[in-house]
CSV table of C-alpha atoms and ligand atoms in Angstrom, one decimal:
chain,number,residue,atom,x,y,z
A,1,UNK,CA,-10.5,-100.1,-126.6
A,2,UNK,CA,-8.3,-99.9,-123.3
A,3,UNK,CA,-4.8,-99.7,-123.5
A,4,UNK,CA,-2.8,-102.7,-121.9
A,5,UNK,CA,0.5,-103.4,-121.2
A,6,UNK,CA,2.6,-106.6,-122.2
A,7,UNK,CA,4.7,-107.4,-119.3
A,8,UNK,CA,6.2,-110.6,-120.2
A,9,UNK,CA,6.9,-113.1,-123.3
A,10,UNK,CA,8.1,-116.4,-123.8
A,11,UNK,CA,8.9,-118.7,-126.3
A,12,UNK,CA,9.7,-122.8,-126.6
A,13,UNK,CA,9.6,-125.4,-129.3
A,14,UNK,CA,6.9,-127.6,-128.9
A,15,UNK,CA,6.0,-130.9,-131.0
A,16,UNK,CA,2.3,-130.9,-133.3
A,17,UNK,CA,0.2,-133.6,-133.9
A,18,UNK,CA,2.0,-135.2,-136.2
A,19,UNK,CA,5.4,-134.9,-134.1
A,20,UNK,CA,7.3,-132.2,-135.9
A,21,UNK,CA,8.4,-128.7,-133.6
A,22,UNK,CA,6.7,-125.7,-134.3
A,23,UNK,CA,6.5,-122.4,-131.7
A,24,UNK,CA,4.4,-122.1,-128.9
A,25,UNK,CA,4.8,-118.4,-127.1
A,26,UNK,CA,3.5,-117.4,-123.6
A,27,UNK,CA,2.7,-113.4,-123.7
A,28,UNK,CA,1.7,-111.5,-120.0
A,29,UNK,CA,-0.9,-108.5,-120.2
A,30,UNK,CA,-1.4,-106.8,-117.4
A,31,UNK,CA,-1.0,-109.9,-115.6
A,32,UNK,CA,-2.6,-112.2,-117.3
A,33,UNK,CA,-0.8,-114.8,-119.4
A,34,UNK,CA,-1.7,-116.7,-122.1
A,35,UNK,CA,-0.1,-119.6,-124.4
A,36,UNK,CA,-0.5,-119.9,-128.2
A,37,UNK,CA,1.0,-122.7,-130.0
A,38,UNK,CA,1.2,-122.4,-134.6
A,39,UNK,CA,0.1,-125.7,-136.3
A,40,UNK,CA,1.9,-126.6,-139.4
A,41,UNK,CA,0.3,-127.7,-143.0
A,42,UNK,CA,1.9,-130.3,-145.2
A,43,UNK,CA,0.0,-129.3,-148.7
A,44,UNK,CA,1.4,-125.8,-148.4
A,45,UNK,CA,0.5,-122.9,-150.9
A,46,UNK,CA,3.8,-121.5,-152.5
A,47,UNK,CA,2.7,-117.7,-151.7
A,48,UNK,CA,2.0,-118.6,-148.1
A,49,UNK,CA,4.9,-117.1,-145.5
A,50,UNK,CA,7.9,-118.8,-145.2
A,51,UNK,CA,6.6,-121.1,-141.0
A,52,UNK,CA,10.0,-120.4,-139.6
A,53,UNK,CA,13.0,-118.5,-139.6
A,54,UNK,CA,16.5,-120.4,-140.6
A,55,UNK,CA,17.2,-122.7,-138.3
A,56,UNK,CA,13.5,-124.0,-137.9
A,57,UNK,CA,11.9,-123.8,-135.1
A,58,UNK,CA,14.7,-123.7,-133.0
A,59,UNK,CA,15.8,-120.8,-135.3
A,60,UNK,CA,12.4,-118.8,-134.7
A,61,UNK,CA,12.2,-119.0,-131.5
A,62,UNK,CA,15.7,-117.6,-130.9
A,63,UNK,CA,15.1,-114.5,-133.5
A,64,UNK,CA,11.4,-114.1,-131.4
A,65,UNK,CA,13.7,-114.0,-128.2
A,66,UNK,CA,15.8,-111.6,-129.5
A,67,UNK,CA,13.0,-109.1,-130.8
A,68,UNK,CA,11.1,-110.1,-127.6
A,69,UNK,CA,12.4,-106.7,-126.1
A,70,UNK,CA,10.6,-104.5,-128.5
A,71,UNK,CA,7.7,-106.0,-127.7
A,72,UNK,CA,7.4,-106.3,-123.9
A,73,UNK,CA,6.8,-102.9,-122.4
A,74,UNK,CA,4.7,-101.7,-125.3
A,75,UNK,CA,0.9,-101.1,-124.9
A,76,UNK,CA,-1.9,-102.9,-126.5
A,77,UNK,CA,-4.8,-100.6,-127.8
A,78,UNK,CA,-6.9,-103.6,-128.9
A,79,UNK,CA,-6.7,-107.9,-129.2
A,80,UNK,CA,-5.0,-107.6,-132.4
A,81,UNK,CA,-2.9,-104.7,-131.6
A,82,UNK,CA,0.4,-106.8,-131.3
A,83,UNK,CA,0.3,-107.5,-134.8
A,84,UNK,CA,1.8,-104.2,-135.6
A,85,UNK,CA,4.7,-104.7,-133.2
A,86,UNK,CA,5.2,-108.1,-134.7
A,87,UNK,CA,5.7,-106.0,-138.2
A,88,UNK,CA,8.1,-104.1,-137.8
A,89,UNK,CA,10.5,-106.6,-135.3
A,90,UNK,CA,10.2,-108.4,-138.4
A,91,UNK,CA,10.5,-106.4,-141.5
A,92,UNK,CA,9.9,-109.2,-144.0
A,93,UNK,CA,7.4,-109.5,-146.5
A,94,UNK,CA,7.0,-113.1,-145.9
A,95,UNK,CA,7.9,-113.4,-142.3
A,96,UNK,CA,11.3,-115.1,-143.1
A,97,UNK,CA,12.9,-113.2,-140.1
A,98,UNK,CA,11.0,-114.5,-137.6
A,99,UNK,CA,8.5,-117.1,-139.3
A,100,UNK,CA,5.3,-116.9,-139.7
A,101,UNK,CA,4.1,-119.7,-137.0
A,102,UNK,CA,6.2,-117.8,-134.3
A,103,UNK,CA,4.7,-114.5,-135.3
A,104,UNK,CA,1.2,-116.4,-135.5
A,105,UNK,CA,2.0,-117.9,-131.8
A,106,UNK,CA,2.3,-114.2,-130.7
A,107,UNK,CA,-0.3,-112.8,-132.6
A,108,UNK,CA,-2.6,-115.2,-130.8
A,109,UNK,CA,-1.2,-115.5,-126.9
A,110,UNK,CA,-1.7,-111.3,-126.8
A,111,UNK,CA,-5.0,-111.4,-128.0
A,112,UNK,CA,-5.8,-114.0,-125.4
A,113,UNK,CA,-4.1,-112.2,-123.1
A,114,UNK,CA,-5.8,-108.9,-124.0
A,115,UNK,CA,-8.7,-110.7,-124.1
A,116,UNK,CA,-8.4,-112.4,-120.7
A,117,UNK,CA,-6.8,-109.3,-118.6
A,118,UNK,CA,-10.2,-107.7,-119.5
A,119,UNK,CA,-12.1,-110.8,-118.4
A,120,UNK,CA,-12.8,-111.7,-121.4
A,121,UNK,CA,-12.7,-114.7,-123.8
A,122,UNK,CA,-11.2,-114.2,-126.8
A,123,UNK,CA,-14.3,-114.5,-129.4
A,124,UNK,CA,-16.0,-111.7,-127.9
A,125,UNK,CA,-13.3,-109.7,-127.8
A,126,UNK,CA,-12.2,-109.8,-131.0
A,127,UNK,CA,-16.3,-110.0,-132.2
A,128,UNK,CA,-16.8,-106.6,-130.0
A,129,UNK,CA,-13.1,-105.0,-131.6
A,130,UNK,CA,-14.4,-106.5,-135.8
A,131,UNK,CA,-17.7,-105.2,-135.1
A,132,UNK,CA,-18.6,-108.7,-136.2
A,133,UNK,CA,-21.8,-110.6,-134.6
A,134,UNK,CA,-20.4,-113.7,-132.9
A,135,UNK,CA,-22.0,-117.0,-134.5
A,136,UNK,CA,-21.1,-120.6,-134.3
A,137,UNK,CA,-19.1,-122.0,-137.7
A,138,UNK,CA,-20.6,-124.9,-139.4
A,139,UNK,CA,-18.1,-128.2,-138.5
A,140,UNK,CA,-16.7,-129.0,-142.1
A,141,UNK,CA,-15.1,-132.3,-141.1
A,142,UNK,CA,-12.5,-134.6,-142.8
A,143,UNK,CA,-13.9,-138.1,-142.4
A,144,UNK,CA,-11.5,-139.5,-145.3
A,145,UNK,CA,-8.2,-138.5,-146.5
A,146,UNK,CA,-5.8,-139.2,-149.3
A,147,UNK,CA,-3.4,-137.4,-151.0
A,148,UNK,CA,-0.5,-135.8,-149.4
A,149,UNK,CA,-2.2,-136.7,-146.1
A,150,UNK,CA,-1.9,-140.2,-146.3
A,151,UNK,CA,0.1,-143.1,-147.7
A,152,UNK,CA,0.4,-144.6,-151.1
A,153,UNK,CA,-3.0,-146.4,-151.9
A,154,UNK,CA,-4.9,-143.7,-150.5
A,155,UNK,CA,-6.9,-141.3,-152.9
A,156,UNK,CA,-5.8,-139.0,-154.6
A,157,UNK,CA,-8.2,-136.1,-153.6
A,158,UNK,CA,-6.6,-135.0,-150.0
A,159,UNK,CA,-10.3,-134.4,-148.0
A,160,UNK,CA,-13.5,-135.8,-148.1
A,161,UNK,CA,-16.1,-133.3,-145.9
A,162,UNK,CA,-19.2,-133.1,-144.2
A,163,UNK,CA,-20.7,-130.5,-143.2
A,164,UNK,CA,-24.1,-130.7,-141.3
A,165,UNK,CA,-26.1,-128.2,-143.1
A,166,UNK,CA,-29.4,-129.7,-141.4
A,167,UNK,CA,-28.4,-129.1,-138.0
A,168,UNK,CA,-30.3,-127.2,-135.4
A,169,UNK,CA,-27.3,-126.3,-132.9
A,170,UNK,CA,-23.8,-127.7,-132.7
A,171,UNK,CA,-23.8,-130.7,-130.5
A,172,UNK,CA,-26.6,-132.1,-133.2
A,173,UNK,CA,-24.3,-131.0,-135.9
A,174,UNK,CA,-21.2,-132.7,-134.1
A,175,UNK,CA,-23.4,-135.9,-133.4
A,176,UNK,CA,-24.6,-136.0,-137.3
A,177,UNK,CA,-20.5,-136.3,-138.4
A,178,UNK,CA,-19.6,-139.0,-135.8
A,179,UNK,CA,-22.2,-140.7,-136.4
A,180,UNK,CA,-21.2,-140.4,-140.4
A,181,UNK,CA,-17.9,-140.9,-139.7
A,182,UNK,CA,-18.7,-144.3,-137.6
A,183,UNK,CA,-20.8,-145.7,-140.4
A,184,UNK,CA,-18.3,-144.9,-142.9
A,185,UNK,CA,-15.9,-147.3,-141.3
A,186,UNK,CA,-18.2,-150.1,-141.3
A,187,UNK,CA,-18.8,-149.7,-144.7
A,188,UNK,CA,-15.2,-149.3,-146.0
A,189,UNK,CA,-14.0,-153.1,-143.8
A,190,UNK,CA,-17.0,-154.7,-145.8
A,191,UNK,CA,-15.9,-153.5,-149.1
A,192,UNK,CA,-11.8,-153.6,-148.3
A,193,UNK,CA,-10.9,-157.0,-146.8
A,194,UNK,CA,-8.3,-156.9,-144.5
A,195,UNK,CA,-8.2,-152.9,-144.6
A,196,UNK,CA,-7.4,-152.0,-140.8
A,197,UNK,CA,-8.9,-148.5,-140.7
A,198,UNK,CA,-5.7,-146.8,-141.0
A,199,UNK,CA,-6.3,-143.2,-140.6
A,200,UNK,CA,-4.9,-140.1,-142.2
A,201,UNK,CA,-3.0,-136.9,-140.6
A,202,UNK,CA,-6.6,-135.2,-139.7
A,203,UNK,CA,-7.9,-138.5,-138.5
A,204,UNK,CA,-10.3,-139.3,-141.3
A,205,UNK,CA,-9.7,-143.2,-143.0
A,206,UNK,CA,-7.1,-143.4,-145.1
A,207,UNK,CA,-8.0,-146.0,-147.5
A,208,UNK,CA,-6.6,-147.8,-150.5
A,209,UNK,CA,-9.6,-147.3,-152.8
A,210,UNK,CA,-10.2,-144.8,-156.0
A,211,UNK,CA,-11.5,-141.4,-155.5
A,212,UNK,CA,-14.7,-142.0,-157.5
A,213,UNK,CA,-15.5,-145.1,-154.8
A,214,UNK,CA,-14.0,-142.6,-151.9
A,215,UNK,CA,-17.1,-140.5,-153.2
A,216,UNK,CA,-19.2,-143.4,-153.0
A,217,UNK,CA,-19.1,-144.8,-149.8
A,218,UNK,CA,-18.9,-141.1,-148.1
A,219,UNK,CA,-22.1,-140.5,-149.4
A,220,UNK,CA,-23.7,-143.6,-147.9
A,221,UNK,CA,-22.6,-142.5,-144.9
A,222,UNK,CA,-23.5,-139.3,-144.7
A,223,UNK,CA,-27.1,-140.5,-146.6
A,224,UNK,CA,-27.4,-143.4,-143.9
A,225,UNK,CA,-26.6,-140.6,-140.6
A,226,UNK,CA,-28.7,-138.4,-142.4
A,227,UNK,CA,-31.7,-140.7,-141.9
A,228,UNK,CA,-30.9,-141.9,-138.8
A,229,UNK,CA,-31.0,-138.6,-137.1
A,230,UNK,CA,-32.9,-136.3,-139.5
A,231,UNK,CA,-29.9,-134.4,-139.8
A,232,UNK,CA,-28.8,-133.3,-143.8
A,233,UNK,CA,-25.8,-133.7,-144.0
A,234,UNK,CA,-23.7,-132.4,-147.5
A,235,UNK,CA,-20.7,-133.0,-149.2
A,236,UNK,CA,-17.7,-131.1,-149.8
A,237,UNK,CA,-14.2,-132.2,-151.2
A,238,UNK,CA,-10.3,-130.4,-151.3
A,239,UNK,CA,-8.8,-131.6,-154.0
A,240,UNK,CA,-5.8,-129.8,-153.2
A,241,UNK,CA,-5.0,-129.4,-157.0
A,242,UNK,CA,-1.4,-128.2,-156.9
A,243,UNK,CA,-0.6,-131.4,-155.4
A,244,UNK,CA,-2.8,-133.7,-158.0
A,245,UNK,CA,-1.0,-131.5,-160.7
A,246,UNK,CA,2.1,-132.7,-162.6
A,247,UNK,CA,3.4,-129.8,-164.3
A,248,UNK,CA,5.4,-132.2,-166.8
A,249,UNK,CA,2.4,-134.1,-168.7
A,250,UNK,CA,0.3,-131.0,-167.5
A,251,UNK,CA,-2.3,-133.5,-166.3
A,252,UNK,CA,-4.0,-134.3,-163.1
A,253,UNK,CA,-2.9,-137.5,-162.4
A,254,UNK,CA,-6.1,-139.6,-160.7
A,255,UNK,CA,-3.6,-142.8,-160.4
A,256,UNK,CA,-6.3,-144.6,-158.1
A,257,UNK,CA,-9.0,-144.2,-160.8
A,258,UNK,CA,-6.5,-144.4,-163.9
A,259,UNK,CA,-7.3,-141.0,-165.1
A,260,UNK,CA,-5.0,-138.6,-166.2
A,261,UNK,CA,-7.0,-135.5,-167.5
A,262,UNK,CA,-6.1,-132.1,-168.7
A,263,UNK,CA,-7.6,-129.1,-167.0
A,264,UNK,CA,-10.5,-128.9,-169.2
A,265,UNK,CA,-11.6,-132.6,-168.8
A,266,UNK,CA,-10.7,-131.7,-165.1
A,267,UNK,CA,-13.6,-129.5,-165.0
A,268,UNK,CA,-16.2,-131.9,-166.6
A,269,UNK,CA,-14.8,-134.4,-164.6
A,270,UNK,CA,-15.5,-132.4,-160.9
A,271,UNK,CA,-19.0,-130.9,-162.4
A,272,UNK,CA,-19.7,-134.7,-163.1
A,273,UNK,CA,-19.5,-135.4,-159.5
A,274,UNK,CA,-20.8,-132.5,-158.4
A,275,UNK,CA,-24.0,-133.5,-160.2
A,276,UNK,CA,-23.6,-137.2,-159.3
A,277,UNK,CA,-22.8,-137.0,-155.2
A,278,UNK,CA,-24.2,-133.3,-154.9
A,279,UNK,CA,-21.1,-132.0,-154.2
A,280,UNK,CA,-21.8,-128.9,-152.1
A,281,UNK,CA,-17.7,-127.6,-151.3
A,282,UNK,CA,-15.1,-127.7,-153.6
A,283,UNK,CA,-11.6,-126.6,-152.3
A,284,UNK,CA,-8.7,-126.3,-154.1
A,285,UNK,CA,-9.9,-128.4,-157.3
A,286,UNK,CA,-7.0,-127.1,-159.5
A,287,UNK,CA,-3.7,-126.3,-159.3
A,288,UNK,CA,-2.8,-122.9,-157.8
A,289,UNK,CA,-1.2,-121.4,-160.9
A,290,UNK,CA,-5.0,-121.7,-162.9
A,291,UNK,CA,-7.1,-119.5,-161.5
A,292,UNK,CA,-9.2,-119.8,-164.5
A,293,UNK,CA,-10.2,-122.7,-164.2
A,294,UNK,CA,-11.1,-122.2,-161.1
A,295,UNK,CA,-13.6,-119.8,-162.8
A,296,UNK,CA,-14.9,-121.9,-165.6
A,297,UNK,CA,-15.9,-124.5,-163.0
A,298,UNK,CA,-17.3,-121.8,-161.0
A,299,UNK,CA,-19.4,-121.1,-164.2
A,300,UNK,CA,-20.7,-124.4,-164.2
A,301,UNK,CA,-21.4,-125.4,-160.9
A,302,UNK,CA,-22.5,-122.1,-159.4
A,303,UNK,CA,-24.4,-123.6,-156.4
A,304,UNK,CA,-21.4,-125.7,-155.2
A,305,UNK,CA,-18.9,-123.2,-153.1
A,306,UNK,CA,-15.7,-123.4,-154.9
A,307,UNK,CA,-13.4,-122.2,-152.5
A,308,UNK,CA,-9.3,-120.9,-152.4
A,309,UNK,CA,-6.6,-122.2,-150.1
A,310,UNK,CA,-3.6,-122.9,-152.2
A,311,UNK,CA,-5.0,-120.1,-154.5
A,312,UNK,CA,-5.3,-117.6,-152.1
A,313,UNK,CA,-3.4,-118.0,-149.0
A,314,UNK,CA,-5.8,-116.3,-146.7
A,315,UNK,CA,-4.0,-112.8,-148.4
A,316,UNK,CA,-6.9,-109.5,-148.4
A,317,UNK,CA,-5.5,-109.0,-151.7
A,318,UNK,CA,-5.6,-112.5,-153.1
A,319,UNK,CA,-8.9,-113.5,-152.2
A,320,UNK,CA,-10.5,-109.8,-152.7
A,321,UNK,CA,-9.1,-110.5,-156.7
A,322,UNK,CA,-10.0,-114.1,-156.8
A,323,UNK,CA,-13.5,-113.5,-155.9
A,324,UNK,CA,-13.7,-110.2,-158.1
A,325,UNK,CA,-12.7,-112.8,-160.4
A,326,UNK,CA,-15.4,-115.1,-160.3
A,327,UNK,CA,-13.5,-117.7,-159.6
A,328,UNK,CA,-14.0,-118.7,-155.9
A,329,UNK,CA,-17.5,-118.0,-153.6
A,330,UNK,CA,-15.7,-119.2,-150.5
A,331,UNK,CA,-11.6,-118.7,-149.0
A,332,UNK,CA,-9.8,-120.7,-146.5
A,333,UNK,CA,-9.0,-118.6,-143.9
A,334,UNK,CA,-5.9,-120.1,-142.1
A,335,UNK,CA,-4.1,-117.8,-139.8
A,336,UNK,CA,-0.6,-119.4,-139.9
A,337,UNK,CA,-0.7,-119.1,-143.7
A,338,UNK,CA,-0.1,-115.2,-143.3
A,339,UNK,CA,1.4,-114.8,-139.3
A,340,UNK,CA,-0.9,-112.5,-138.0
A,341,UNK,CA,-4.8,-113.0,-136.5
A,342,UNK,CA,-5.6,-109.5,-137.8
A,343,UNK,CA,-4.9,-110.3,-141.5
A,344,UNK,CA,-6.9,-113.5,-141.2
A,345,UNK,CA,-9.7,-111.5,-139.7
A,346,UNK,CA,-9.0,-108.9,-142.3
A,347,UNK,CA,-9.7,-111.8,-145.0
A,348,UNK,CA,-12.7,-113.2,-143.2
A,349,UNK,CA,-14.2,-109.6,-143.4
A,350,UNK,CA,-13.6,-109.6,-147.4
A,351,UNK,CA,-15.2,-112.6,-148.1
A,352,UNK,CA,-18.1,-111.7,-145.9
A,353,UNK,CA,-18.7,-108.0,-147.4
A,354,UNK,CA,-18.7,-109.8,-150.7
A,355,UNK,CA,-21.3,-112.5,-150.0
A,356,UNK,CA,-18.6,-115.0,-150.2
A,357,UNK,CA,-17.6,-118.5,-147.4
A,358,UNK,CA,-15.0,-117.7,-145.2
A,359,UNK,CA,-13.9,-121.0,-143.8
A,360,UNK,CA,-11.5,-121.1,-140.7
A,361,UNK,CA,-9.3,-123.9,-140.8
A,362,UNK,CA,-6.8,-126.0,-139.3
A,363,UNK,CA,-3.6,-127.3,-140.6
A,364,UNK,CA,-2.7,-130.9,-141.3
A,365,UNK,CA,-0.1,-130.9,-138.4
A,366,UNK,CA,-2.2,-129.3,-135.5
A,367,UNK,CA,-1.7,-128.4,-131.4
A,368,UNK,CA,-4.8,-129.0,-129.0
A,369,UNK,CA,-4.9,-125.1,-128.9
A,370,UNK,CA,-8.8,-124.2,-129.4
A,371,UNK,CA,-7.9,-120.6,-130.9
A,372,UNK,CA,-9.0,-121.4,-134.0
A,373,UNK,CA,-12.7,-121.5,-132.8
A,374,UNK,CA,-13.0,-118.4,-130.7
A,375,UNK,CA,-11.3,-116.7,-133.9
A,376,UNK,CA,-14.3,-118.0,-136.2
A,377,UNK,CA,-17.1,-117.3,-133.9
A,378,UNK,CA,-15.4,-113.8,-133.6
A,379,UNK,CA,-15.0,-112.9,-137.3
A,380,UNK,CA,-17.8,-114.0,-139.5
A,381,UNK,CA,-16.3,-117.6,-140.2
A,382,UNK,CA,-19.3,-119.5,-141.6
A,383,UNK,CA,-17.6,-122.9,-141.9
A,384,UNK,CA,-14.9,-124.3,-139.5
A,385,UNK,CA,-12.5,-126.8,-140.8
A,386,UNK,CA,-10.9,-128.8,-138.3
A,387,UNK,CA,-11.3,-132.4,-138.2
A,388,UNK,CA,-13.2,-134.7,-136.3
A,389,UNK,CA,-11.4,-137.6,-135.0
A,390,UNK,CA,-8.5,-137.1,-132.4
A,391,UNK,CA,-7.5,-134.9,-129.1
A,392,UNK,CA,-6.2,-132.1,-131.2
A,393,UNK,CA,-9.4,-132.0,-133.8
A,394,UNK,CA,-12.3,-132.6,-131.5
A,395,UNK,CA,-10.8,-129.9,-129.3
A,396,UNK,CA,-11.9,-127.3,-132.1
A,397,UNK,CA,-15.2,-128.4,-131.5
A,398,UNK,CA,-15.3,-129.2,-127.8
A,399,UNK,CA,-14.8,-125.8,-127.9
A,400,UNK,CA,-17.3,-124.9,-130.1
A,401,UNK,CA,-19.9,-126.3,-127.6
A,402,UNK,CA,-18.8,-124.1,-124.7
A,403,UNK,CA,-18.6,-121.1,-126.7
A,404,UNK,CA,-22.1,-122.3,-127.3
A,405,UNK,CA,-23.3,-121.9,-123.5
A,406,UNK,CA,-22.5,-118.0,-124.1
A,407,UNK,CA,-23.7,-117.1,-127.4
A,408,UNK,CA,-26.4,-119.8,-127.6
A,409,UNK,CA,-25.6,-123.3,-129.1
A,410,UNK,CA,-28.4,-122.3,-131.4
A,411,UNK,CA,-26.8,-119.6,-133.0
A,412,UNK,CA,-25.4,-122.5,-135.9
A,413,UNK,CA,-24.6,-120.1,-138.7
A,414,UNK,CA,-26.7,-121.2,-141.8
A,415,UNK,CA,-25.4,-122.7,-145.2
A,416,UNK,CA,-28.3,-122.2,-147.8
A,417,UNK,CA,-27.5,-125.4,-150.6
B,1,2PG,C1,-5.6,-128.0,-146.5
B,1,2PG,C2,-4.9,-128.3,-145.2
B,1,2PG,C3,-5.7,-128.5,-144.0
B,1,2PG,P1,-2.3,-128.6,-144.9
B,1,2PG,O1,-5.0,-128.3,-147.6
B,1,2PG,O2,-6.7,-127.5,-146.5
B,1,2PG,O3,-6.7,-129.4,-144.1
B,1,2PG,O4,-3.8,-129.1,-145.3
B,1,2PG,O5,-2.4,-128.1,-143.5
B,1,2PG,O6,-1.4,-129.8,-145.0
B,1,2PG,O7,-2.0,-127.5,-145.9
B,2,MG,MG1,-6.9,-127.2,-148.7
């Protein structure tokens, strides 16, 4: 690809959705500039990078000031060509120099702005430099949280999904969730008096009811939408294990439904539900430090996608082993887990070689950047993950739809359960 030059970056704290700073970066290529902000999660994996450099945000966006001049000046050979640069000015394995949401910030402003100096947008820029045939990511959407995303009350299990696997293009597939969504919170002020629709982080309900009646009234939704609009609409769950885990009983502690099970009566428990709600999507269902039980349950329910965040951390390495494994068919591909665009991509690529799901996703704290959506259309992303409800969610999708006018709205990529 052309060589381009950066002529300019800058860098500022700025506040995510849930009010905490993170980086946003503004990078010049041959003069075009772009702006890239990093999102933040809450249910972090402990082999993800370390988000900022000492001093938090503040901290990171004084050491990306101070590297800034072995970056501007350089040439660009590609979208993800900065990526290199942002390497070596770092020289950590985990990004502790810099952090990995200012390195992200960069990674993603000079691909834009590669992207953009050419007259380009970004998802066919980096589809034309992968190789990779763009296609539109199936919305996985949180339409119920618990766990660390919400208060105490709230479920245990941190996301309840949908994903619109009858959908003939992405506005239908959008419509079908809403419409879910909507239903789901009529039914959940009939069954909890008094319950004000409190929401979680990602926007989904938030309510103070078991897991197992979570489970419940999700599926009536998603049933009642489905027959309303003749759009199937499936499950999916992230457990987000680690956090469900306490290592000191070594149980999972299901407070809301007064279970506390070992990791074996774990599994039985999750293939139960699988069977029951026809689970489809199963993130995260144990703690990262099992992957083998992430494999036994893989055994049994090996038409449900269990999938690797916490487990994997969007690492090549990680999720290449995991699903050599047999213990995951699908990874979370989350750029700011490993700081650079071109890893993620890198991981995206894996799990596609290797017939597995890679899922682009958001993070619990999020910007209204739309990024996220150009990156899955350009790298084989089959699912996105990235809420529904609220400014800095629906602007994945909004996204989604105009990407749509290019590539043809119809070109939903296709989730066989
Ligand atoms: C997850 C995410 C995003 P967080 O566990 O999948 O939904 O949460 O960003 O808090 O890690
Ligand atoms: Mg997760």
């Amino acid at each position: 690809m052309e060589s381009r030059r950066v002529e300019g970056l800058r860098a500022r704290v700025v506040f995510d959705s849930r009010g905490d700073k993170t980086v946003e970066v503004e990078v010049t290529v041959e003069g075009y500039t772009a702006r890239a902000a990093a999102p933040s999660g809450k249910s972090r994996g402990k082999r993800e990078v370390k988000p900022f450099a000492d001093g938090g945000a503040e901290g990171s966006v004084r050491a990306l000031r101070e590297a800034s001049g072995k970056i501007v000046g350089e040439t660009l050979d590609g979208p993800l060509a900065v990526d290199r640069l942002l390497r070596e000015v770092d020289g950590t394995e985990d990004f502790s120099r810099i952090g990995g949401n200012a390195a992200l910030a960069t990674s993603a402003a000079a691909a834009i702005a590669y992207a953009g100096s050419g007259g380009e947008p970004l998802y066919r820029s980096l589809s034309r430099y992968l190789g990779a045939d763009p296609g539109i990511p199936l919305p996985l959407s949180n339409v119920l949280g618990g766990g660390a995303h919400a208060g105490s009350g709230a479920p245990e299990f941190q996301e309840y999904l949908l994903i619109p696997v009858g959908a003939k293009d992405v506005m239908e597939a959008i419509e079908a969730n809403v419409l879910a969504y909507r239903k789901l919170g009529r039914l959940l002020s009939q069954e909890v008096k008094g319950y004000p629709l409190g929401k979680g982080d990602e926007g989904g309900y938030a309510p103070p009811v078991g897991n197992r009646k979570a489970l419940e009234l999700v599926a009536r939704a998603a049933e009642e939408a489905s027959d309303e609009t003749g759009v199937r609409i499936a499950l999916g769950l992230d457990v987000a294990g680690s956090n469900v885990f306490d290592p000191r009983s070594g149980r999972y502690t299901l407070r809301s439904d007064g279970l506390y099970l070992t990791g074996e009566e774990m599994v039985s428990f999750l293939g139960e539900l699988v069977d029951r709600f026809g689970i489809v999507y199963l993130e995260d269902p144990f703690s990262e430090d099992s992957p083998e039980l992430f494999a036994e349950l893989q055994r049994s329910v090996p038409n449900t996608f269990v999938c690797g965040d916490d487990l994997v951390v969007t690492r090549p390495d990680l999720i290449r082993s995991a699903i050599e494994a047999g213990s995951i068919r699908a990874a979370i591909v989350k750029p700011n887990q490993v700081g650079l665009l071109s890893l993620a991509a890198e991981s995206a690529r894996i799990c596609h070689d290797r017939r597995a799901l890679p899922v682009a996703s958001h993070r619990s704290g999020e910007t209204t950047d739309a990024y996220l959506s150009h990156f899955a259309v350009g790298t084989w992303c089959r699912l996105i993950k990235c809420g529904l409800i609220g400014g800095e969610r629906m602007a994945k999708l909004n996204e989604l739809l105009r990407i749509g006018e290019e590539v043809g709205s119809d070109r939903l990529r296709r989730l066989s359960v």
